[in-house]
Amino acid sequence: MGDRSGRLRAVDLAATAGISVQQVRNYVDLGVLPPVERTPAGYRIFTAGHARALAVARRLAEGHGWTRTREIMAAVHRGDLPAALATLDAGHAELDRERAEIRRVLGAFETVVAAPPTAAPPTAAPPTAAPAPRRGLRIGVVARLVGVRTSQLRLWEGRGLLRPVRERGTRYRVYDEAELRAAQVVALLRRGAYPFDIIAAVLDELRSTGSPQRVRAELARREQDLHRRSLRRLGGSAALHDYLRHRGLIG
């Protein structure tokens, strides 16, 4: 327990947060806690101010993570308020970018769902003495069905968007039904000026779930998780605001 002068032992401060004494010492060294004075015998002197800083740091970490929290608190304790606010703003901007990406992916996905289905190519009877038709479609046929050049399909493959297999022996590219659909999705979204990273995200969702309803549900789940993270960051930011006022760094 603390003594009558308001001092706290390291073990008492650690107990308030459920951490080890060594962690308390580390937080002092990293600037998460304010600098400490020492007794003539060399023992660190902790106060209620350190307990307050520890509580604020833990609240910040719930929303911003410990890496960013260490940067923010260290900047505060060395009196660099602009650096602390810049780091805090970067965390909120990060969530804004994630939210925008989810909306763009969802918008791209809805574009795909709303597009009329493309009919499968007709199966023509092979000419006399011709070999039996192979499974899948070669790149030229896919290019005609999608309405692009074969060079475009190769480019999309190089970016990891398409995954045709190779025929044994000839090494020709062969697209199954799923890859034909993927090529159609890429062409549709490129016509809508969607960037490649968003298209890749849409294809990943479609390949992993295989169900439009599951894709929508997954994106909705991510949005809800983002809302929860945003609220936690807001709570951490509010705690920091009170701490800055307590230390006299803001009015």
PDB file of N, CA and C in Angstrom, residues 74 145 174:
ATOM      1  N   ALA A  74       4.799   8.467 -24.565  1.00  0.00           N
ATOM      2  CA  ALA A  74       6.178   8.961 -24.498  1.00  0.00           C
ATOM      3  C   ALA A  74       6.251  10.403 -24.982  1.00  0.00           C
ATOM      4  N   LEU A 145     -15.026 -14.351 -75.090  1.00  0.00           N
ATOM      5  CA  LEU A 145     -16.211 -14.333 -74.231  1.00  0.00           C
ATOM      6  C   LEU A 145     -16.224 -13.126 -73.300  1.00  0.00           C
ATOM      7  N   VAL A 174      -5.547 -23.004 -69.600  1.00  0.00           N
ATOM      8  CA  VAL A 174      -6.906 -23.531 -69.650  1.00  0.00           C
ATOM      9  C   VAL A 174      -7.687 -22.946 -68.472  1.00  0.00           C
TER      10      VAL A 174
END
